[in-house]
Amino acid sequence: MGISTSMNAGVSGLNANGNKLSTIADNIANSETYGYKRSDMDFSSMTVSAGGSSGVVGGGRAALAGGVSTNAIWNIAAKGALEGTSNSTDIAVSGRGMLPVTSLASYQANADDLDLMLTTTGSFHTDKDGYLTTSSGIVLLGWPADTEGNILPAARDTTASLEPVKINLSSVSAVPTENINMYANLPATDTGPDGTGTARTMTLEYFDSLGSAQNLTVSYTPTVADPQSNEWTMEIVDEKSGNSVGTYTITFSDATATAGQVASVVQVDGGAGAYTTSYDTSTGQLTMELNGQTIMVAIGSDSGGPQYLSQLSSSFSSKGVTHDGSPAGTYQGVTIDENGFIKASYSSGFSKVLYQVPLADVANLDGLSVLDNQCFAVSAASGSLYLWEPGDGPTGTVEGFALELSTTDIATELTDMIRTQRAYSSNAKIIQTVDEMLQETTNLKR
């Protein structure tokens, strides 16, 4: 029993160290593979029941050495250093998050069943159809944007809202502006007894029917009074012609529940000729007719809904203007920022958000299943998936013009190789010794 057990232990030692050498070889082979996570081989002892009673109190049974078993361990949570590149769609993650991807071939075969995979980096390029893919056929996934570049609402614990990132590589026709959101805050103190009557101005950009960028100048002149009037005269002027589009008297609420919100809008002058305007209290929108082009300008109202124009503090703040529409142009390139927004740029100088790439997280990164092409899959050991916006939560940010290096350290692997070789030789010596002992036993009958 003892000799045969020794033989089995030696054989298991050879197998275990052979497996260990295999992982070392794989690590070294992938030392220049971007996104590769080094693996290790975990050794566990085995025992064989001796069949007899041991001297252990409680009647425990004796056990003999049974050799060693191995189990591969992938250090997926380990992060490699980031290396800068010249390709805007070389993407890496600065943090624990992972990029959602899928196989382009499997997606094209069955678009309704998204085979989600995760990776920490990838060198992506647009293919002939516009998909953002790697040379191995891995396509990047993201949340799509609407026509205004706003990311559509998406569930965070499912892949249902994810789509393969696909860029329109052809020329883009001009799209006239139809909607403008006018964000601004007017200083309440300007309408009080200490006000100076100074007008505040901001610019609204829009695209006309030919795709040309045009501007409207909006001025707000306070009505100075004692007590405070909360009243402003708003005039919209077409910069190109210098003509007035419309003039309104806007009064803001001072009620506790709706303080600072638009309370009423009274049209003073609706423009003339090619310019007409009207205001809808229920929607909080101005409807403007500019040379046959209809544009809805959202300013808000106290009847509910989003608030755009406000009177909340003592300082003027032109908080920004958003609008739809775009000029004509040809595709020039695509970039991705730290928040995961993928933007396409065109020859007209116009850029547009097309997608946002979320970062995936699981409770146990090392529990992910290992796939080809530096990809991983969610498993029972990893825990369920959750999608975060880059920069929000524990997942970190997205880095364009960067790739993650392999986590293999050559010095460590070569050191482990020497130790493994010695262990392998020692186990081979055990087998040789057992063989000699068995030979001695055989010789006893001579």
mmCIF file of N, CA and C in Angstrom, residues 183-280:
data_model
loop_
_atom_site.group_PDB
_atom_site.id
_atom_site.type_symbol
_atom_site.label_atom_id
_atom_site.label_comp_id
_atom_site.label_asym_id
_atom_site.label_seq_id
_atom_site.Cartn_x
_atom_site.Cartn_y
_atom_site.Cartn_z
ATOM 1 N N TYR A 183 -31.883 77.196 -21.342
ATOM 2 C CA TYR A 183 -31.577 77.170 -19.914
ATOM 3 C C TYR A 183 -30.911 78.486 -19.506
ATOM 4 N N ALA A 184 -31.516 79.172 -18.525
ATOM 5 C CA ALA A 184 -30.921 80.408 -18.014
ATOM 6 C C ALA A 184 -31.538 80.739 -16.662
ATOM 7 N N ASN A 185 -30.769 81.422 -15.836
ATOM 8 C CA ASN A 185 -31.287 81.923 -14.569
ATOM 9 C C ASN A 185 -31.106 83.433 -14.525
ATOM 10 N N LEU A 186 -32.177 84.146 -14.199
ATOM 11 C CA LEU A 186 -32.158 85.606 -14.121
ATOM 12 C C LEU A 186 -32.080 86.037 -12.657
ATOM 13 N N PRO A 187 -31.279 87.077 -12.343
ATOM 14 C CA PRO A 187 -31.112 87.509 -10.947
ATOM 15 C C PRO A 187 -32.360 88.217 -10.425
ATOM 16 N N ALA A 188 -32.936 87.682 -9.369
ATOM 17 C CA ALA A 188 -34.166 88.246 -8.806
ATOM 18 C C ALA A 188 -33.964 89.669 -8.310
ATOM 19 N N THR A 189 -32.772 89.984 -7.806
ATOM 20 C CA THR A 189 -32.528 91.316 -7.247
ATOM 21 C C THR A 189 -32.577 92.413 -8.310
ATOM 22 N N ASP A 190 -32.433 92.047 -9.592
ATOM 23 C CA ASP A 190 -32.475 93.058 -10.652
ATOM 24 C C ASP A 190 -33.853 93.688 -10.798
ATOM 25 N N THR A 191 -34.904 92.991 -10.318
ATOM 26 C CA THR A 191 -36.260 93.543 -10.442
ATOM 27 C C THR A 191 -36.694 94.248 -9.162
ATOM 28 N N GLY A 192 -35.780 94.393 -8.187
ATOM 29 C CA GLY A 192 -36.083 95.078 -6.941
ATOM 30 C C GLY A 192 -35.676 96.542 -6.991
ATOM 31 N N PRO A 193 -35.850 97.252 -5.900
ATOM 32 C CA PRO A 193 -35.561 98.699 -5.870
ATOM 33 C C PRO A 193 -34.089 99.034 -6.094
ATOM 34 N N ASP A 194 -33.200 98.076 -5.886
ATOM 35 C CA ASP A 194 -31.770 98.335 -6.089
ATOM 36 C C ASP A 194 -31.294 97.950 -7.481
ATOM 37 N N GLY A 195 -32.216 97.516 -8.330
ATOM 38 C CA GLY A 195 -31.841 97.108 -9.678
ATOM 39 C C GLY A 195 -31.437 98.289 -10.541
ATOM 40 N N THR A 196 -30.606 98.024 -11.553
ATOM 41 C CA THR A 196 -30.120 99.087 -12.452
ATOM 42 C C THR A 196 -30.822 99.079 -13.801
ATOM 43 N N GLY A 197 -31.625 98.063 -14.067
ATOM 44 C CA GLY A 197 -32.314 97.973 -15.354
ATOM 45 C C GLY A 197 -31.438 97.453 -16.479
ATOM 46 N N THR A 198 -30.256 96.919 -16.142
ATOM 47 C CA THR A 198 -29.333 96.409 -17.159
ATOM 48 C C THR A 198 -29.877 95.128 -17.785
ATOM 49 N N ALA A 199 -29.869 95.087 -19.111
ATOM 50 C CA ALA A 199 -30.364 93.908 -19.823
ATOM 51 C C ALA A 199 -29.337 92.776 -19.771
ATOM 52 N N ARG A 200 -29.825 91.557 -19.711
ATOM 53 C CA ARG A 200 -28.988 90.354 -19.781
ATOM 54 C C ARG A 200 -29.232 89.697 -21.140
ATOM 55 N N THR A 201 -28.182 89.164 -21.748
ATOM 56 C CA THR A 201 -28.342 88.596 -23.093
ATOM 57 C C THR A 201 -27.737 87.192 -23.177
ATOM 58 N N MET A 202 -28.265 86.402 -24.107
ATOM 59 C CA MET A 202 -27.717 85.087 -24.424
ATOM 60 C C MET A 202 -28.016 84.785 -25.890
ATOM 61 N N THR A 203 -27.346 83.793 -26.436
ATOM 62 C CA THR A 203 -27.491 83.452 -27.849
ATOM 63 C C THR A 203 -28.068 82.050 -28.003
ATOM 64 N N LEU A 204 -29.034 81.926 -28.914
ATOM 65 C CA LEU A 204 -29.604 80.629 -29.261
ATOM 66 C C LEU A 204 -29.132 80.249 -30.663
ATOM 67 N N GLU A 205 -28.415 79.142 -30.769
ATOM 68 C CA GLU A 205 -27.987 78.671 -32.091
ATOM 69 C C GLU A 205 -28.999 77.665 -32.624
ATOM 70 N N TYR A 206 -29.219 77.706 -33.943
ATOM 71 C CA TYR A 206 -30.077 76.705 -34.582
ATOM 72 C C TYR A 206 -29.595 76.491 -36.006
ATOM 73 N N PHE A 207 -30.051 75.397 -36.629
ATOM 74 C CA PHE A 207 -29.717 75.106 -38.019
ATOM 75 C C PHE A 207 -30.939 75.358 -38.890
ATOM 76 N N ASP A 208 -30.727 76.134 -39.973
ATOM 77 C CA ASP A 208 -31.846 76.427 -40.866
ATOM 78 C C ASP A 208 -32.085 75.265 -41.820
ATOM 79 N N SER A 209 -33.000 75.454 -42.771
ATOM 80 C CA SER A 209 -33.397 74.373 -43.670
ATOM 81 C C SER A 209 -32.266 73.900 -44.568
ATOM 82 N N LEU A 210 -31.219 74.710 -44.730
ATOM 83 C CA LEU A 210 -30.068 74.335 -45.552
ATOM 84 C C LEU A 210 -28.935 73.737 -44.719
ATOM 85 N N GLY A 211 -29.142 73.656 -43.413
ATOM 86 C CA GLY A 211 -28.111 73.122 -42.537
ATOM 87 C C GLY A 211 -27.102 74.145 -42.079
ATOM 88 N N SER A 212 -27.336 75.412 -42.365
ATOM 89 C CA SER A 212 -26.413 76.469 -41.938
ATOM 90 C C SER A 212 -26.723 76.880 -40.502
ATOM 91 N N ALA A 213 -25.674 77.141 -39.725
ATOM 92 C CA ALA A 213 -25.858 77.578 -38.345
ATOM 93 C C ALA A 213 -26.285 79.041 -38.315
ATOM 94 N N GLN A 214 -27.363 79.340 -37.612
ATOM 95 C CA GLN A 214 -27.877 80.698 -37.442
ATOM 96 C C GLN A 214 -28.021 80.982 -35.952
ATOM 97 N N ASN A 215 -28.081 82.274 -35.610
ATOM 98 C CA ASN A 215 -28.186 82.660 -34.205
ATOM 99 C C ASN A 215 -29.360 83.590 -33.960
ATOM 100 N N LEU A 216 -29.969 83.417 -32.800
ATOM 101 C CA LEU A 216 -30.962 84.346 -32.274
ATOM 102 C C LEU A 216 -30.384 84.961 -31.004
ATOM 103 N N THR A 217 -30.513 86.280 -30.864
ATOM 104 C CA THR A 217 -30.077 86.954 -29.638
ATOM 105 C C THR A 217 -31.292 87.181 -28.752
ATOM 106 N N VAL A 218 -31.198 86.735 -27.513
ATOM 107 C CA VAL A 218 -32.293 86.898 -26.555
ATOM 108 C C VAL A 218 -31.828 87.862 -25.469
ATOM 109 N N SER A 219 -32.598 88.933 -25.264
ATOM 110 C CA SER A 219 -32.272 89.898 -24.204
ATOM 111 C C SER A 219 -33.378 89.898 -23.157
ATOM 112 N N TYR A 220 -32.974 90.036 -21.895
ATOM 113 C CA TYR A 220 -33.913 90.088 -20.775
ATOM 114 C C TYR A 220 -33.692 91.417 -20.054
ATOM 115 N N THR A 221 -34.708 92.279 -20.072
ATOM 116 C CA THR A 221 -34.606 93.588 -19.416
ATOM 117 C C THR A 221 -35.516 93.598 -18.194
ATOM 118 N N PRO A 222 -34.970 93.826 -16.978
ATOM 119 C CA PRO A 222 -35.787 93.758 -15.771
ATOM 120 C C PRO A 222 -36.675 94.991 -15.605
ATOM 121 N N THR A 223 -37.835 94.775 -15.000
ATOM 122 C CA THR A 223 -38.701 95.880 -14.596
ATOM 123 C C THR A 223 -38.369 96.207 -13.143
ATOM 124 N N VAL A 224 -37.693 97.350 -12.927
ATOM 125 C CA VAL A 224 -37.251 97.732 -11.580
ATOM 126 C C VAL A 224 -38.430 98.333 -10.826
ATOM 127 N N ALA A 225 -38.696 97.840 -9.622
ATOM 128 C CA ALA A 225 -39.851 98.330 -8.858
ATOM 129 C C ALA A 225 -39.629 98.079 -7.375
ATOM 130 N N ASP A 226 -40.419 98.772 -6.569
ATOM 131 C CA ASP A 226 -40.422 98.592 -5.128
ATOM 132 C C ASP A 226 -41.869 98.453 -4.682
ATOM 133 N N PRO A 227 -42.334 97.285 -4.252
ATOM 134 C CA PRO A 227 -41.536 96.085 -4.004
ATOM 135 C C PRO A 227 -41.109 95.395 -5.306
ATOM 136 N N GLN A 228 -40.298 94.382 -5.161
ATOM 137 C CA GLN A 228 -39.727 93.646 -6.290
ATOM 138 C C GLN A 228 -40.814 93.163 -7.233
ATOM 139 N N SER A 229 -40.625 93.404 -8.550
ATOM 140 C CA SER A 229 -41.673 93.094 -9.526
ATOM 141 C C SER A 229 -41.626 91.656 -10.035
ATOM 142 N N ASN A 230 -40.461 91.018 -10.045
ATOM 143 C CA ASN A 230 -40.276 89.677 -10.628
ATOM 144 C C ASN A 230 -40.684 89.640 -12.096
ATOM 145 N N GLU A 231 -40.513 90.778 -12.788
ATOM 146 C CA GLU A 231 -40.975 90.897 -14.175
ATOM 147 C C GLU A 231 -39.809 91.265 -15.099
ATOM 148 N N TRP A 232 -39.795 90.650 -16.275
ATOM 149 C CA TRP A 232 -38.757 90.888 -17.275
ATOM 150 C C TRP A 232 -39.388 91.019 -18.655
ATOM 151 N N THR A 233 -38.753 91.826 -19.499
ATOM 152 C CA THR A 233 -39.150 91.914 -20.903
ATOM 153 C C THR A 233 -38.138 91.126 -21.728
ATOM 154 N N MET A 234 -38.625 90.090 -22.386
ATOM 155 C CA MET A 234 -37.756 89.243 -23.205
ATOM 156 C C MET A 234 -37.977 89.560 -24.682
ATOM 157 N N GLU A 235 -36.890 89.890 -25.392
ATOM 158 C CA GLU A 235 -36.976 90.132 -26.830
ATOM 159 C C GLU A 235 -36.041 89.176 -27.564
ATOM 160 N N ILE A 236 -36.557 88.573 -28.628
ATOM 161 C CA ILE A 236 -35.775 87.655 -29.460
ATOM 162 C C ILE A 236 -35.527 88.330 -30.799
ATOM 163 N N VAL A 237 -34.247 88.419 -31.198
ATOM 164 C CA VAL A 237 -33.865 89.109 -32.432
ATOM 165 C C VAL A 237 -33.099 88.144 -33.334
ATOM 166 N N ASP A 238 -33.441 88.150 -34.617
ATOM 167 C CA ASP A 238 -32.713 87.365 -35.613
ATOM 168 C C ASP A 238 -31.409 88.087 -35.939
ATOM 169 N N GLU A 239 -30.259 87.486 -35.601
ATOM 170 C CA GLU A 239 -28.969 88.151 -35.811
ATOM 171 C C GLU A 239 -28.704 88.430 -37.286
ATOM 172 N N LYS A 240 -29.121 87.531 -38.155
ATOM 173 C CA LYS A 240 -28.810 87.666 -39.576
ATOM 174 C C LYS A 240 -29.481 88.895 -40.184
ATOM 175 N N SER A 241 -30.770 89.089 -39.872
ATOM 176 C CA SER A 241 -31.511 90.214 -40.454
ATOM 177 C C SER A 241 -31.598 91.412 -39.526
ATOM 178 N N GLY A 242 -31.409 91.191 -38.227
ATOM 179 C CA GLY A 242 -31.557 92.255 -37.249
ATOM 180 C C GLY A 242 -32.997 92.527 -36.878
ATOM 181 N N ASN A 243 -33.940 91.756 -37.410
ATOM 182 C CA ASN A 243 -35.363 91.960 -37.132
ATOM 183 C C ASN A 243 -35.774 91.278 -35.827
ATOM 184 N N SER A 244 -36.774 91.877 -35.180
ATOM 185 C CA SER A 244 -37.317 91.306 -33.956
ATOM 186 C C SER A 244 -38.250 90.149 -34.300
ATOM 187 N N VAL A 245 -38.031 89.017 -33.620
ATOM 188 C CA VAL A 245 -38.886 87.846 -33.824
ATOM 189 C C VAL A 245 -40.104 87.919 -32.917
ATOM 190 N N GLY A 246 -39.941 88.466 -31.713
ATOM 191 C CA GLY A 246 -41.052 88.585 -30.782
ATOM 192 C C GLY A 246 -40.602 89.189 -29.471
ATOM 193 N N THR A 247 -41.541 89.848 -28.773
ATOM 194 C CA THR A 247 -41.261 90.455 -27.471
ATOM 195 C C THR A 247 -42.318 89.996 -26.479
ATOM 196 N N TYR A 248 -41.870 89.615 -25.268
ATOM 197 C CA TYR A 248 -42.776 89.088 -24.254
ATOM 198 C C TYR A 248 -42.468 89.709 -22.899
ATOM 199 N N THR A 249 -43.507 89.817 -22.070
ATOM 200 C CA THR A 249 -43.338 90.168 -20.666
ATOM 201 C C THR A 249 -43.474 88.886 -19.855
ATOM 202 N N ILE A 250 -42.405 88.544 -19.139
ATOM 203 C CA ILE A 250 -42.383 87.303 -18.357
ATOM 204 C C ILE A 250 -42.394 87.654 -16.879
ATOM 205 N N THR A 251 -43.326 87.064 -16.140
ATOM 206 C CA THR A 251 -43.415 87.254 -14.699
ATOM 207 C C THR A 251 -43.117 85.930 -14.010
ATOM 208 N N PHE A 252 -42.266 86.002 -12.981
ATOM 209 C CA PHE A 252 -41.889 84.797 -12.250
ATOM 210 C C PHE A 252 -42.669 84.705 -10.948
ATOM 211 N N SER A 253 -42.926 83.479 -10.519
ATOM 212 C CA SER A 253 -43.696 83.233 -9.306
ATOM 213 C C SER A 253 -42.861 83.510 -8.059
ATOM 214 N N ASP A 254 -43.534 84.038 -7.008
ATOM 215 C CA ASP A 254 -42.881 84.173 -5.706
ATOM 216 C C ASP A 254 -43.589 83.330 -4.656
ATOM 217 N N ALA A 255 -44.494 82.442 -5.115
ATOM 218 C CA ALA A 255 -45.165 81.524 -4.198
ATOM 219 C C ALA A 255 -44.161 80.482 -3.703
ATOM 220 N N THR A 256 -44.389 79.990 -2.496
ATOM 221 C CA THR A 256 -43.432 79.058 -1.891
ATOM 222 C C THR A 256 -43.231 77.808 -2.739
ATOM 223 N N ALA A 257 -44.315 77.231 -3.231
ATOM 224 C CA ALA A 257 -44.228 75.958 -3.956
ATOM 225 C C ALA A 257 -43.607 76.100 -5.331
ATOM 226 N N THR A 258 -43.771 77.274 -5.958
ATOM 227 C CA THR A 258 -43.305 77.447 -7.348
ATOM 228 C C THR A 258 -42.356 78.628 -7.482
ATOM 229 N N ALA A 259 -41.690 79.011 -6.406
ATOM 230 C CA ALA A 259 -40.815 80.185 -6.433
ATOM 231 C C ALA A 259 -39.761 80.063 -7.524
ATOM 232 N N GLY A 260 -39.613 81.147 -8.294
ATOM 233 C CA GLY A 260 -38.602 81.184 -9.338
ATOM 234 C C GLY A 260 -39.023 80.603 -10.660
ATOM 235 N N GLN A 261 -40.205 80.001 -10.732
ATOM 236 C CA GLN A 261 -40.680 79.427 -11.984
ATOM 237 C C GLN A 261 -41.465 80.463 -12.787
ATOM 238 N N VAL A 262 -41.538 80.241 -14.100
ATOM 239 C CA VAL A 262 -42.301 81.139 -14.966
ATOM 240 C C VAL A 262 -43.774 81.074 -14.580
ATOM 241 N N ALA A 263 -44.342 82.233 -14.187
ATOM 242 C CA ALA A 263 -45.748 82.278 -13.780
ATOM 243 C C ALA A 263 -46.658 82.686 -14.927
ATOM 244 N N SER A 264 -46.194 83.637 -15.746
ATOM 245 C CA SER A 264 -47.016 84.076 -16.880
ATOM 246 C C SER A 264 -46.123 84.635 -17.971
ATOM 247 N N VAL A 265 -46.587 84.495 -19.202
ATOM 248 C CA VAL A 265 -45.897 85.032 -20.369
ATOM 249 C C VAL A 265 -46.935 85.764 -21.205
ATOM 250 N N VAL A 266 -46.744 87.079 -21.365
ATOM 251 C CA VAL A 266 -47.684 87.900 -22.131
ATOM 252 C C VAL A 266 -46.970 88.419 -23.371
ATOM 253 N N GLN A 267 -47.557 88.144 -24.525
ATOM 254 C CA GLN A 267 -46.942 88.580 -25.777
ATOM 255 C C GLN A 267 -47.177 90.075 -25.984
ATOM 256 N N VAL A 268 -46.087 90.813 -26.143
ATOM 257 C CA VAL A 268 -46.157 92.248 -26.404
ATOM 258 C C VAL A 268 -46.116 92.511 -27.895
ATOM 259 N N ASP A 269 -45.215 91.821 -28.571
ATOM 260 C CA ASP A 269 -45.066 91.977 -30.020
ATOM 261 C C ASP A 269 -44.703 90.616 -30.592
ATOM 262 N N GLY A 270 -45.534 90.120 -31.501
ATOM 263 C CA GLY A 270 -45.308 88.797 -32.070
ATOM 264 C C GLY A 270 -44.489 88.800 -33.322
ATOM 265 N N GLY A 271 -43.805 89.906 -33.630
ATOM 266 C CA GLY A 271 -43.024 89.962 -34.854
ATOM 267 C C GLY A 271 -43.926 90.270 -36.035
ATOM 268 N N ALA A 272 -43.330 90.298 -37.219
ATOM 269 C CA ALA A 272 -44.106 90.632 -38.414
ATOM 270 C C ALA A 272 -43.500 89.941 -39.621
ATOM 271 N N GLY A 273 -44.286 89.839 -40.661
ATOM 272 C CA GLY A 273 -43.789 89.283 -41.917
ATOM 273 C C GLY A 273 -43.402 87.830 -41.755
ATOM 274 N N ALA A 274 -42.110 87.537 -41.945
ATOM 275 C CA ALA A 274 -41.612 86.160 -41.893
ATOM 276 C C ALA A 274 -41.402 85.670 -40.469
ATOM 277 N N TYR A 275 -41.687 86.530 -39.459
ATOM 278 C CA TYR A 275 -41.439 86.160 -38.070
ATOM 279 C C TYR A 275 -42.731 86.238 -37.268
ATOM 280 N N THR A 276 -43.117 85.125 -36.665
ATOM 281 C CA THR A 276 -44.271 85.102 -35.763
ATOM 282 C C THR A 276 -43.944 84.188 -34.590
ATOM 283 N N THR A 277 -44.533 84.493 -33.422
ATOM 284 C CA THR A 277 -44.322 83.653 -32.243
ATOM 285 C C THR A 277 -45.613 83.547 -31.462
ATOM 286 N N SER A 278 -45.716 82.499 -30.666
ATOM 287 C CA SER A 278 -46.838 82.322 -29.747
ATOM 288 C C SER A 278 -46.367 81.461 -28.588
ATOM 289 N N TYR A 279 -47.051 81.571 -27.434
ATOM 290 C CA TYR A 279 -46.645 80.844 -26.237
ATOM 291 C C TYR A 279 -47.786 79.961 -25.762
ATOM 292 N N ASP A 280 -47.451 78.710 -25.388
ATOM 293 C CA ASP A 280 -48.434 77.752 -24.885
ATOM 294 C C ASP A 280 -48.150 77.508 -23.405
#
